[in-house]
Amino acid sequence: MSESSQIFVGLNAVILAVTDEEPRILTLRRGEHSVVVPADGSAEPPPAELMDGLPFGPLDPARDRTLELALRAWVREQTGIEVGYVEQLYTYGDRNRDPLERQGGPRILSIGYLSLCREDVVMGATQARWRPWYDYLPWEDWRDGRPQILDKQLEPALKAWIDVAEDRRAAQLRRDRVDIAFGLGGAPWDGYRVLDRYELLYEAGLVGEAMRDRGAPEATGEELPTRRLGRPMCFDHRRILATAVSRLRGKIKYRPVVFELLPPTFTLLQLQRVVEALAGQRLHKQNFRRLVEKGGLVEGTGKLSAGTGGRPAELFRFRHGVLRERPTPGVGLPSLPEH
Amino acid sequence: MSESSQIFVGLNAVILAVTDEEPRILTLRRGEHSVVVPADGSAEPPPAELMDGLPFGPLDPARDRTLELALRAWVREQTGIEVGYVEQLYTYGDRNRDPLERQGGPRILSIGYLSLCREDVVMGATQARWRPWYDYLPWEDWRDGRPQILDKQLEPALKAWIDVAEDRRAAQLRRDRVDIAFGLGGAPWDGYRVLDRYELLYEAGLVGEAMRDRGAPEATGEELPTRRLGRPMCFDHRRILATAVSRLRGKIKYRPVVFELLPPTFTLLQLQRVVEALAGQRLHKQNFRRLVEKGGLVEGTGKLSAGTGGRPAELFRFRHGVLRERPTPGVGLPSLPEH
DNA sequence: AGACTTATGCTAAATCTGAGTATAAGTCAC
DNA sequence: GTGACTTATACTCAGATTTAGCATAAGTCT
């Protein structure tokens, strides 16, 4: 059986924690060699540019009984974390996603996962590092209003991409997609279309990864025609991250997953800040309180927090019973007001 | 490289159409041999019992440029259908999902897909056959009220499963899960928890597949202690179907995917019936009309349908412009009234 | 003490939802 | 052709939910 008809499966994890009101993912700084560690111990190709990547490793079909167990094992080895909540995101399998494939290596499939935890569970003594996810997707953070990068860089670049379309029809298609994904031309901004936006930017050649994947060797995004749009990642890891953000923003609406990111007790403001961090937008405080309290998502503990400078707040905990009362317990987000 | 460290990837498609107000999926009646057609043309093991299965086939890493292209190619070969809308669902990789694995074969991964189309696109001259999806998941259809199978078979069987738990704590855990998944003990029925329910039934050993996978050879579900719960499928295809139903019921809320299942123009009642078929519940007609009309999802064509016995209805079409107006254009379902 | 910060209670207006009434415009049996 | 029946469509109304504020409570900081 030739190399080219073999398949290797890599597992990738977006490991998320929210600390200091900032959603952070665990990244490894690494060279862009293959996902695959050859089983025969042969030398890996020398790493190219160092670049951020998600923790990942191959599925060992002989050892790993399930995909999730394989993922947990790899994360433990690479980062020292014993992950709790885990959710599968998507499986990517386009040819030549991995640079090694182009050199005649085996076909690579990568399965993306999302894991939620708290930063304090991380052991030391590891090369892993927490980094704000908005470093990679800066246009997704609307907490301080419309991100500048949108008007200053993205919009002009996307307009240019529309203009270089083959014909009028193709241009119109591009315009429609851009308008819907980025809330231009009168369309509203939709906080859930994170993946749409990243993929559009990739297709338009506006993120570093696109140029790299098209064959320019060793490109890191620095030398793009536009200034680089967000921090690039190796392989398709940024696409996986975008998938994770999309999925999570959608999921908090109908499942109480936020609590995986919080300590056992918390104030309502802490809870709100975490939701805002994920959603990338601010929420109305009083309404948020009503939502989670009347919605039965939380219950007071009677204890007060050592307030950080104001009236002390009551400490709440997640109310597990809500699961049997309501079909979809979560925190729905308002549609973003237009700016 | 030994067989056991190799990986084969199978692609499975839930191909759905709604005809005569019934959601139907394309199935192939086939023996339970492996997903894998050996590349060297060696003989396959003799088929066991004939059983329904989804169209599926291996990813050929040398030929298929993307997973989706591979899927389309396989579907075309097996069923003659050129699928339109396609969406990836989930990747399953537990060891021993496939009977052949237990016999020392390679590790099998299967990637599930959902495809939406209309039945009339199917060519003849194929072994494929449309079957109502509720044949496989009969407890999911509440259009004529609460399904009888729930009270008569499922509830008693689940209660028995709770009772045989190891200790009181385990029993309580089981009860909680059952109550939430099946809307018992005061919890509401949640039409979206299709996958939860199937996996619970599998874990409780109440579907034919569970017994088969535990090692009983050639079991087809007929000889179960309880009468069989829904029609079984080969491998984990019923789990993939349950995933598809869950996903689709969730998605019609915020994306206008229903229209993939309808002809270009349709009456509002036709549209409603399709949504009801997917959701497995009845909707209030006047409110549904208001929802889709005022929501901008459809626009009238001015033409009238050749009424099937009543006042003729106007023909509508999907209003593409809604995509740029609203972030989440879809048909939200009411929470099911309790029975 | 007074400014400032955060927590929490409460309300008015707008919108959305669920359920029903009423009327229009066809088909079908006879 | 008339009356029963079927489906389509318009409109209403009450209640729930959502959005956006105002107002007050209870701390910290200078």
XYZ file of C-alpha atoms (C1' of nucleotides) in Angstrom:
738
model
C 0.000 0.000 0.000
C 1.560 3.277 -1.082
C 1.999 6.229 1.208
C -0.507 8.272 -0.704
C -3.342 5.902 0.020
C -2.774 5.985 3.743
C -4.635 8.215 6.102
C -3.458 9.822 9.294
C -5.858 11.379 11.703
C -4.905 14.313 13.871
C -6.896 15.593 16.809
C -6.896 19.313 17.568
C -8.173 20.972 20.691
C -9.328 24.507 21.265
C -8.869 24.649 25.021
C -10.636 27.674 26.374
C -10.672 29.489 29.667
C -11.902 32.969 30.527
C -9.691 34.918 32.893
C -9.722 38.666 33.534
C -12.739 38.930 31.272
C -10.720 37.654 28.348
C -11.347 34.365 26.536
C -7.987 32.664 26.175
C -6.967 29.549 24.338
C -4.025 27.332 24.970
C -1.431 27.540 22.200
C 1.896 25.962 21.536
C 4.586 27.825 19.720
C 5.871 25.386 17.175
C 7.366 24.859 13.795
C 5.193 23.940 10.901
C 6.179 20.370 10.542
C 3.582 17.753 10.045
C 0.779 16.793 12.346
C 2.157 13.317 12.126
C 4.950 12.057 14.297
C 6.276 9.193 12.183
C 5.812 5.913 13.988
C 9.241 4.679 12.956
C 10.969 7.545 14.699
C 12.435 8.947 11.512
C 13.605 12.523 11.607
C 11.041 15.260 11.138
C 11.696 17.924 8.559
C 13.277 21.015 10.077
C 10.638 23.403 11.406
C 9.898 26.420 9.297
C 8.847 29.675 10.972
C 7.702 29.262 14.525
C 3.998 29.832 14.725
C 1.169 29.434 17.186
C -0.762 26.210 16.997
C -3.369 24.318 18.922
C -2.381 21.301 20.944
C -2.697 18.374 18.595
C -1.499 14.888 17.940
C -2.302 11.806 15.912
C -4.945 9.257 16.659
C -3.160 6.034 17.433
C -5.574 3.412 16.153
C -3.930 0.674 18.134
C -3.894 2.487 21.450
C -6.841 4.871 21.566
C -10.202 3.300 22.205
C -12.175 6.427 21.379
C -11.400 9.739 19.724
C -12.083 11.616 22.912
C -9.729 9.459 24.938
C -7.039 10.019 22.360
C -7.573 13.749 22.617
C -7.430 13.733 26.401
C -4.210 11.753 26.317
C -2.577 14.149 23.908
C -3.636 17.229 25.754
C -2.302 15.765 28.979
C 1.044 15.005 27.410
C 1.464 18.336 25.703
C 0.034 20.703 28.272
C -0.396 18.870 31.545
C -4.108 19.623 31.562
C -6.752 17.076 32.420
C -9.625 18.473 30.416
C -13.218 18.279 31.599
C -15.880 19.407 29.168
C -15.110 18.313 25.629
C -17.126 18.679 22.426
C -16.337 17.652 18.876
C -16.456 20.453 16.361
C -15.704 19.390 12.826
C -13.523 17.182 10.695
C -11.323 18.806 8.085
C -9.977 16.781 5.236
C -9.194 18.902 2.201
C -6.140 17.714 0.414
C -2.946 19.670 1.004
C -4.093 21.261 4.198
C -0.880 19.997 5.668
C 2.335 21.105 3.956
C 3.776 17.607 4.240
C 1.045 16.213 2.028
C 2.391 18.202 -0.857
C 5.690 16.461 -0.384
C 4.133 13.056 -0.956
C 3.227 12.271 2.616
C 0.050 10.517 3.674
C -3.366 12.110 3.610
C -4.131 14.021 6.789
C -7.512 14.377 8.428
C -7.919 16.629 11.402
C -10.752 16.496 13.890
C -11.292 19.671 15.873
C -12.470 19.701 19.474
C -13.533 22.355 21.928
C -12.759 22.059 25.606
C -13.851 24.398 28.374
C -11.971 24.817 31.629
C -10.477 27.347 34.007
C -6.970 28.635 33.612
C -5.962 27.754 37.112
C -6.097 24.065 36.307
C -2.997 24.355 34.141
C 0.185 22.841 35.488
C 3.423 24.693 35.046
C 6.469 23.237 33.331
C 5.052 23.209 29.843
C 5.500 25.153 26.675
C 1.827 25.818 26.391
C 0.680 29.388 26.677
C -2.676 31.118 27.079
C -3.495 33.708 24.468
C -6.630 35.819 23.972
C -8.677 34.331 21.166
C -9.377 37.815 19.851
C -5.647 38.090 19.040
C -6.459 35.683 16.239
C -9.874 37.069 15.328
C -9.746 40.728 16.336
C -12.787 41.718 14.282
C -14.976 39.555 16.496
C -14.650 41.662 19.653
C -17.331 44.349 19.779
C -17.241 44.901 23.521
C -15.726 48.334 23.095
C -17.835 49.138 20.091
C -17.211 48.364 16.474
C -13.629 47.163 16.054
C -11.447 49.621 14.199
C -9.895 46.922 12.084
C -13.222 46.565 10.292
C -13.361 50.031 8.801
C -9.654 50.599 8.523
C -8.512 47.340 6.996
C -11.150 44.735 6.372
C -13.741 46.768 4.557
C -11.365 48.322 2.028
C -9.640 45.000 1.430
C -12.930 43.198 0.912
C -14.128 45.936 -1.434
C -10.958 45.470 -3.451
C -11.579 41.736 -3.571
C -15.070 42.360 -4.890
C -13.669 44.638 -7.579
C -11.224 42.074 -8.921
C -13.971 39.526 -9.537
C -14.076 38.064 -13.018
C -17.339 39.622 -14.123
C -20.287 41.593 -12.799
C -22.148 38.509 -11.724
C -19.241 37.143 -9.736
C -18.753 40.554 -8.169
C -22.381 40.677 -7.091
C -22.073 37.238 -5.507
C -19.013 38.369 -3.627
C -20.715 41.532 -2.486
C -23.689 39.603 -1.163
C -21.500 37.240 0.782
C -19.412 40.047 2.202
C -22.454 42.088 3.180
C -24.105 39.200 4.973
C -20.977 37.961 6.691
C -19.668 41.345 7.779
C -22.884 43.261 8.196
C -22.227 45.747 5.422
C -24.570 47.349 2.959
C -27.353 47.638 5.510
C -27.148 44.070 6.750
C -26.833 43.613 10.510
C -23.734 42.209 12.174
C -24.382 38.636 13.231
C -22.153 37.555 16.092
C -22.604 33.906 15.193
C -21.115 34.022 11.695
C -17.558 33.763 12.954
C -16.676 30.874 10.686
C -18.301 32.474 7.633
C -16.184 35.535 8.167
C -12.921 33.677 8.591
C -13.551 31.531 5.553
C -14.433 34.547 3.486
C -11.211 36.267 4.524
C -9.291 33.110 3.690
C -10.905 32.863 0.301
C -10.191 36.497 -0.352
C -6.560 35.873 0.496
C -6.598 38.348 3.366
C -5.258 36.119 6.130
C -1.697 34.867 6.238
C -2.691 31.240 6.003
C -4.289 31.692 2.592
C -1.121 32.920 0.961
C 0.905 30.222 2.633
C -1.460 27.472 1.498
C -1.357 28.702 -2.056
C 2.247 27.741 -2.279
C 4.297 30.720 -1.164
C 6.873 28.995 0.994
C 7.560 30.070 4.541
C 5.078 32.892 4.414
C 4.015 34.041 7.846
C 1.568 36.743 6.967
C 3.930 39.626 7.648
C 4.544 40.387 4.008
C 0.949 40.525 2.869
C -0.290 43.388 0.738
C -2.510 44.499 3.612
C -1.203 44.606 7.124
C -1.869 41.234 8.610
C -5.339 40.611 9.867
C -5.064 38.984 13.228
C -2.359 36.636 14.381
C -1.926 33.665 12.046
C -1.773 30.069 13.187
C -0.213 26.997 11.675
C -2.117 24.603 9.436
C -5.852 25.256 9.577
C -5.878 25.895 13.279
C -7.387 29.324 12.951
C -10.263 27.862 11.017
C -10.772 25.412 13.829
C -10.704 28.275 16.302
C -13.301 30.156 14.278
C -15.452 27.038 14.278
C -15.116 26.867 18.041
C -16.149 30.477 18.554
C -19.144 30.061 16.264
C -20.239 26.910 17.994
C -19.795 28.252 21.492
C -21.586 31.520 20.805
C -24.452 29.495 19.461
C -24.474 26.980 22.236
C -24.606 29.292 25.232
C -28.042 30.273 23.988
C -29.565 26.924 24.753
C -27.199 24.954 26.963
C -25.685 26.099 30.259
C -22.093 25.561 29.160
C -20.792 28.902 30.474
C -20.595 27.456 33.940
C -17.763 25.182 32.854
C -15.691 28.339 32.622
C -16.566 29.651 36.083
C -15.669 28.633 39.607
C -18.402 26.851 41.609
C -19.711 30.130 43.005
C -19.590 33.499 41.328
C -21.282 36.864 41.278
C -23.752 37.718 38.577
C -21.361 40.282 37.194
C -18.635 37.683 36.874
C -21.063 35.477 34.988
C -22.097 38.365 32.794
C -18.495 39.264 31.991
C -17.767 35.722 30.896
C -20.789 35.671 28.624
C -19.823 39.056 27.221
C -16.299 37.844 26.611
C -17.559 34.889 24.615
C -20.224 36.819 22.774
C -17.906 39.721 22.056
C -20.575 42.216 23.011
C -21.863 44.054 26.055
C -25.100 43.151 27.750
C -27.650 45.125 29.737
C -26.900 44.365 33.361
C -30.368 44.418 34.880
C -31.846 42.377 32.079
C -29.078 39.846 32.279
C -29.756 39.437 35.990
C -33.431 38.911 35.346
C -32.694 36.411 32.601
C -30.515 34.120 34.657
C -32.436 34.509 37.912
C -35.985 34.178 36.636
C -34.799 31.647 34.106
C -33.787 29.454 37.006
C -30.210 29.108 35.789
C -28.651 30.160 39.085
C -29.530 30.256 42.756
C -28.128 32.502 45.462
C -25.902 30.993 48.131
C -26.647 33.690 50.689
C -22.956 34.503 50.952
C -21.523 37.768 49.785
C -18.425 38.287 47.717
C -15.532 40.363 49.011
C -16.602 43.151 46.709
C -14.012 44.654 44.475
C -15.041 48.198 45.186
C -18.740 48.768 45.499
C -21.650 47.165 47.210
C -20.858 43.488 47.854
C -22.608 41.098 45.522
C -24.274 37.871 46.408
C -22.522 34.704 45.340
C -24.540 32.428 43.103
C -24.143 28.895 41.920
C -25.425 27.020 38.891
C -28.832 25.513 39.530
C -28.614 21.999 38.183
C -32.358 21.493 38.467
C -32.964 23.879 35.595
C -32.141 21.042 33.227
C -35.323 19.216 34.046
C -37.503 22.303 33.991
C -36.661 24.032 30.761
C -35.804 22.491 27.420
C -33.248 25.113 26.487
C -31.596 26.750 29.469
C -29.085 29.291 28.300
C -28.375 32.952 27.848
C -29.832 34.318 24.667
C -27.976 37.268 23.226
C -29.692 40.355 21.897
C -29.081 41.200 18.308
C -26.310 43.742 18.157
C -27.446 47.324 17.921
C -26.182 48.898 14.736
C -23.354 51.387 15.023
C 2.835 -1.296 9.142
C 0.372 -3.728 10.684
C -3.288 -3.768 9.799
C -4.272 -2.644 13.277
C -2.433 0.636 12.968
C -4.151 1.548 9.740
C -7.166 3.768 9.503
C -9.995 3.657 7.034
C -12.425 6.488 6.716
C -16.013 5.932 5.694
C -18.431 8.637 4.648
C -22.113 8.225 5.494
C -24.961 10.308 4.149
C -28.397 10.894 5.562
C -30.135 11.923 2.367
C -33.446 13.471 3.196
C -36.512 14.448 1.251
C -40.015 15.224 2.415
C -42.789 13.776 0.289
C -46.421 13.337 1.201
C -45.737 15.125 4.458
C -43.308 12.409 5.478
C -39.563 12.897 5.958
C -37.864 10.066 4.139
C -34.254 9.004 3.990
C -32.514 7.021 1.348
C -31.510 3.563 2.546
C -29.804 0.607 1.036
C -30.714 -2.878 2.080
C -27.431 -4.589 2.640
C -25.479 -7.155 4.545
C -23.411 -6.162 7.518
C -20.029 -6.553 6.005
C -17.455 -3.885 6.485
C -17.604 -0.291 5.437
C -14.384 -0.955 3.643
C -14.189 -2.399 0.204
C -10.707 -3.872 0.209
C -8.530 -2.150 -2.323
C -6.949 -5.388 -3.441
C -10.273 -6.808 -4.496
C -10.164 -9.648 -2.000
C -13.422 -11.339 -1.193
C -15.709 -9.718 1.327
C -17.012 -11.809 4.189
C -20.452 -13.236 3.482
C -23.193 -10.800 4.465
C -25.020 -11.528 7.695
C -28.671 -10.522 8.017
C -29.807 -8.009 5.494
C -30.383 -4.702 7.161
C -31.059 -1.092 6.245
C -28.088 1.174 5.985
C -27.198 4.635 4.825
C -25.365 5.097 1.565
C -21.716 5.027 2.475
C -18.293 4.352 1.130
C -14.649 4.855 1.920
C -12.682 8.021 1.477
C -10.125 7.320 -1.192
C -7.215 9.493 -0.126
C -5.598 9.272 -3.516
C -8.654 10.197 -5.519
C -10.855 12.473 -3.416
C -9.717 16.042 -3.100
C -12.156 16.915 -0.326
C -14.415 14.937 1.960
C -17.487 16.463 0.416
C -16.427 15.544 -3.102
C -15.815 11.994 -1.949
C -19.282 11.876 -0.475
C -20.910 13.230 -3.602
C -19.093 10.684 -5.715
C -20.223 7.802 -3.544
C -23.782 8.911 -3.376
C -23.849 9.245 -7.135
C -22.484 5.762 -7.620
C -24.749 4.085 -5.120
C -27.992 5.929 -5.662
C -27.735 7.946 -8.842
C -28.426 11.154 -6.956
C -26.508 14.358 -7.501
C -26.910 15.900 -4.078
C -27.239 19.636 -3.545
C -27.211 20.864 0.021
C -24.689 18.977 2.140
C -23.634 19.478 5.743
C -21.174 17.570 7.881
C -22.614 16.169 11.082
C -20.131 14.308 13.209
C -17.210 11.922 13.132
C -17.531 8.620 14.931
C -14.461 6.674 15.864
C -15.068 4.385 18.822
C -13.229 1.146 18.456
C -15.257 -1.872 17.386
C -18.086 0.130 15.918
C -17.597 -1.972 12.842
C -17.843 -5.753 13.235
C -14.812 -6.281 11.059
C -12.608 -4.415 13.495
C -13.155 -7.135 16.044
C -11.790 -9.589 13.549
C -8.483 -7.785 13.365
C -9.314 -5.434 10.530
C -8.194 -1.831 10.332
C -9.589 0.935 12.495
C -12.685 2.510 10.989
C -13.717 6.140 11.254
C -17.031 7.257 9.903
C -17.986 10.798 9.058
C -21.702 11.481 8.939
C -23.285 13.944 6.516
C -26.739 15.353 6.021
C -28.046 16.137 2.578
C -31.356 17.766 1.724
C -33.125 17.257 -1.570
C -36.408 16.356 -3.189
C -37.412 12.803 -3.906
C -38.125 13.436 -7.517
C -34.467 13.965 -8.230
C -33.793 10.263 -7.711
C -33.006 8.217 -10.777
C -34.477 4.788 -11.120
C -32.427 1.625 -11.616
C -30.892 1.549 -8.164
C -31.296 -0.478 -5.058
C -31.766 2.602 -2.948
C -35.123 3.067 -1.302
C -36.864 5.922 0.495
C -38.094 5.137 3.981
C -39.760 7.375 6.576
C -37.225 8.397 9.179
C -39.796 7.860 11.887
C -39.683 4.141 11.041
C -36.318 4.214 12.742
C -37.182 6.688 15.480
C -40.932 6.264 16.037
C -40.934 8.020 19.417
C -39.943 11.268 17.709
C -43.199 11.810 15.822
C -45.702 13.760 17.927
C -47.798 15.042 15.054
C -50.720 12.851 16.061
C -50.157 13.418 19.737
C -47.886 11.613 22.107
C -46.613 8.433 20.422
C -48.038 5.289 21.951
C -44.678 3.562 21.962
C -43.580 5.926 24.704
C -46.054 4.831 27.345
C -46.448 1.268 26.201
C -42.843 0.261 25.667
C -40.228 2.883 26.295
C -41.265 4.117 29.695
C -41.562 0.696 31.327
C -38.319 -0.462 29.772
C -36.477 2.649 30.918
C -37.909 2.291 34.412
C -36.611 -1.262 34.500
C -33.207 -0.034 33.397
C -33.178 2.462 36.234
C -34.061 -0.277 38.684
C -31.163 -2.517 37.723
C -28.604 0.198 38.409
C -25.764 -0.795 40.710
C -26.693 1.423 43.630
C -29.050 4.238 44.571
C -26.729 6.939 43.330
C -26.375 5.326 39.922
C -30.132 4.850 39.780
C -30.719 8.517 40.532
C -28.320 9.513 37.785
C -30.136 7.273 35.357
C -33.498 8.653 36.412
C -32.329 12.220 35.891
C -31.041 11.456 32.433
C -34.185 9.584 31.457
C -36.444 12.321 32.784
C -34.602 15.052 30.930
C -34.243 13.139 27.678
C -37.787 11.745 27.541
C -39.665 14.466 29.346
C -40.730 12.314 32.283
C -41.089 13.175 35.941
C -42.449 16.612 35.185
C -39.762 17.589 32.692
C -40.981 18.866 29.319
C -40.448 16.963 26.076
C -37.694 18.633 24.102
C -37.956 17.958 20.402
C -34.286 18.705 19.899
C -32.874 15.988 22.139
C -33.179 13.323 19.476
C -29.596 12.175 19.806
C -29.715 12.146 23.612
C -32.700 9.864 23.453
C -31.209 7.436 20.981
C -27.950 7.216 22.883
C -29.788 6.623 26.123
C -31.777 3.810 24.547
C -28.576 2.355 23.155
C -26.871 2.541 26.515
C -29.885 0.952 28.146
C -29.686 -1.864 25.640
C -33.155 -1.172 24.281
C -32.326 -0.904 20.607
C -31.240 -3.818 18.503
C -27.867 -2.331 17.695
C -26.812 -2.321 21.337
C -27.200 -6.045 21.755
C -25.464 -6.711 18.475
C -22.507 -4.496 19.366
C -22.091 -6.234 22.692
C -21.086 -9.355 20.916
C -24.234 -11.331 20.230
C -23.604 -12.475 16.685
C -26.107 -11.939 13.914
C -28.595 -10.269 16.214
C -31.111 -8.203 14.319
C -33.198 -6.832 17.134
C -36.054 -9.250 16.642
C -35.214 -11.395 19.623
C -34.903 -8.645 22.190
C -36.580 -8.936 25.578
C -38.840 -6.041 24.682
C -40.422 -5.779 21.315
C -38.023 -3.949 19.099
C -38.004 -0.198 19.356
C -37.982 1.167 15.880
C -36.361 -0.364 12.858
C -32.677 -1.110 13.396
C -29.914 -0.132 10.998
C -26.499 -1.545 10.376
C -23.371 -0.245 12.095
C -24.032 3.034 13.860
C -26.197 4.385 11.105
C -29.151 4.970 13.348
C -27.019 7.099 15.606
C -26.013 9.116 12.585
C -29.663 9.473 11.653
C -30.484 10.668 15.161
C -27.672 13.201 14.882
C -29.133 14.396 11.611
C -32.624 14.836 13.034
C -31.281 16.733 16.036
C -29.190 18.984 13.886
C -31.891 19.694 11.373
C -34.556 20.436 13.973
C -32.151 22.854 15.538
C -31.095 24.452 12.316
C -34.465 25.300 10.833
C -34.844 27.735 13.708
C -32.152 30.044 12.464
C -31.312 29.139 8.882
C -33.750 28.837 5.978
C -32.781 25.275 5.110
C -36.346 23.984 4.767
C -36.524 25.425 1.319
C -33.989 22.890 0.099
C -36.736 20.337 0.583
C -39.389 22.226 -1.357
C -39.967 22.993 -5.011
C -39.189 26.554 -6.127
C -42.746 27.654 -5.448
C -45.097 26.258 -2.871
C -48.139 27.112 -0.815
C -47.793 28.121 2.788
C -49.524 24.936 3.871
C -46.989 22.849 1.956
C -44.232 24.718 3.710
C -45.908 24.239 7.057
C -46.346 20.525 6.494
C -42.671 20.115 5.725
C -41.667 21.975 8.862
C -44.119 19.904 10.886
C -42.747 16.731 9.402
C -39.225 17.659 10.437
C -40.188 18.990 13.833
C -42.480 16.059 14.530
C -45.184 18.349 15.841
C -48.156 20.315 14.627
C -48.105 24.080 14.283
C -50.781 26.752 14.505
C -51.612 27.641 10.960
C -52.353 31.334 11.246
C -49.334 31.969 13.407
C -47.093 30.054 11.055
C -48.279 32.209 8.207
C -47.580 35.343 10.182
C -44.131 34.061 11.104
C -42.926 33.357 7.588
C -44.666 36.277 5.914
C -43.853 39.036 8.374
C -40.470 37.464 8.960
C -39.715 38.112 5.312
C -38.861 34.487 4.606
C -41.203 34.185 1.649
C -42.848 36.359 -0.928
C -45.992 35.747 -2.927
C -45.762 35.069 -6.638
C -49.288 36.199 -7.401
C -50.056 32.830 -8.929
C -52.532 30.439 -7.380
C -52.124 26.740 -6.827
C -54.510 24.235 -8.361
C -56.163 23.807 -4.985
C -56.552 20.299 -3.715
C -60.082 20.844 -2.540
C -60.717 24.209 -0.976
C -60.002 27.788 -1.734
C -56.923 28.014 -3.979
C -53.788 29.137 -2.176
C -51.250 31.614 -3.384
C -47.908 30.221 -4.444
C -44.928 31.614 -2.562
C -41.227 31.468 -3.104
C -38.259 31.798 -0.793
C -37.204 35.398 -0.391
C -33.454 35.387 -0.774
C -33.157 38.939 0.449
C -34.064 37.894 3.973
C -30.487 36.761 4.419
C -29.201 40.296 4.402
C -31.964 41.658 6.589
C -32.110 39.323 9.533
C -29.307 37.528 11.289
C -31.272 34.365 11.972
C -34.019 33.747 9.447
C -35.807 30.537 10.295
C -38.926 29.050 11.754
C -38.831 28.887 15.511
C -40.850 26.077 16.967
C -43.116 26.474 19.950
C -42.333 24.405 22.981
C -44.477 21.318 22.907
C -47.595 21.494 25.012
C -47.551 18.847 27.714
C -49.875 15.918 27.332
C -18.331 63.735 54.322
C -18.818 63.382 49.622
C -17.657 61.215 45.227
C -17.709 57.023 43.176
C -18.634 52.104 42.346
C -21.337 48.122 42.074
C -25.788 45.636 43.305
C -30.433 45.138 43.040
C -35.464 46.314 42.592
C -38.874 48.091 39.678
C -41.465 49.903 35.498
C -42.971 51.630 30.892
C -43.019 50.621 26.091
C -42.413 47.710 22.306
C -42.424 43.308 20.443
C -43.407 38.518 20.124
C -46.527 34.400 20.893
C -50.360 31.468 21.398
C -55.017 30.953 20.532
C -59.163 32.173 18.718
C -62.949 34.502 15.555
C -64.496 35.782 11.122
C -64.756 35.838 6.319
C -63.373 34.472 1.445
C -63.271 31.289 -2.263
C -62.946 27.238 -3.982
C -64.701 21.667 -4.440
C -68.012 17.963 -3.998
C -72.434 15.356 -3.474
C -76.903 15.445 -4.842
C -77.570 25.185 -8.590
C -77.639 24.676 -3.540
C -75.774 23.508 0.659
C -72.083 21.026 3.115
C -67.399 20.946 3.348
C -62.538 22.273 2.697
C -58.796 25.337 2.631
C -57.002 30.276 2.645
C -56.497 34.532 4.663
C -57.426 38.661 7.633
C -57.860 40.333 12.068
C -58.101 40.563 17.267
C -56.759 39.996 21.956
C -54.394 38.633 26.065
C -50.244 37.242 27.993
C -45.268 36.638 27.939
C -40.877 38.295 26.744
C -37.537 41.872 25.600
C -35.419 46.424 25.663
C -34.291 50.328 27.941
C -34.446 53.040 31.658
C -35.043 55.064 36.530
C -34.287 54.663 41.362
C -32.371 53.095 45.527
C -29.091 50.245 48.462
C -24.642 49.394 50.238
C -20.283 49.210 49.957
C -15.068 51.636 48.843
C -11.899 55.508 48.180
C -9.977 60.246 48.985
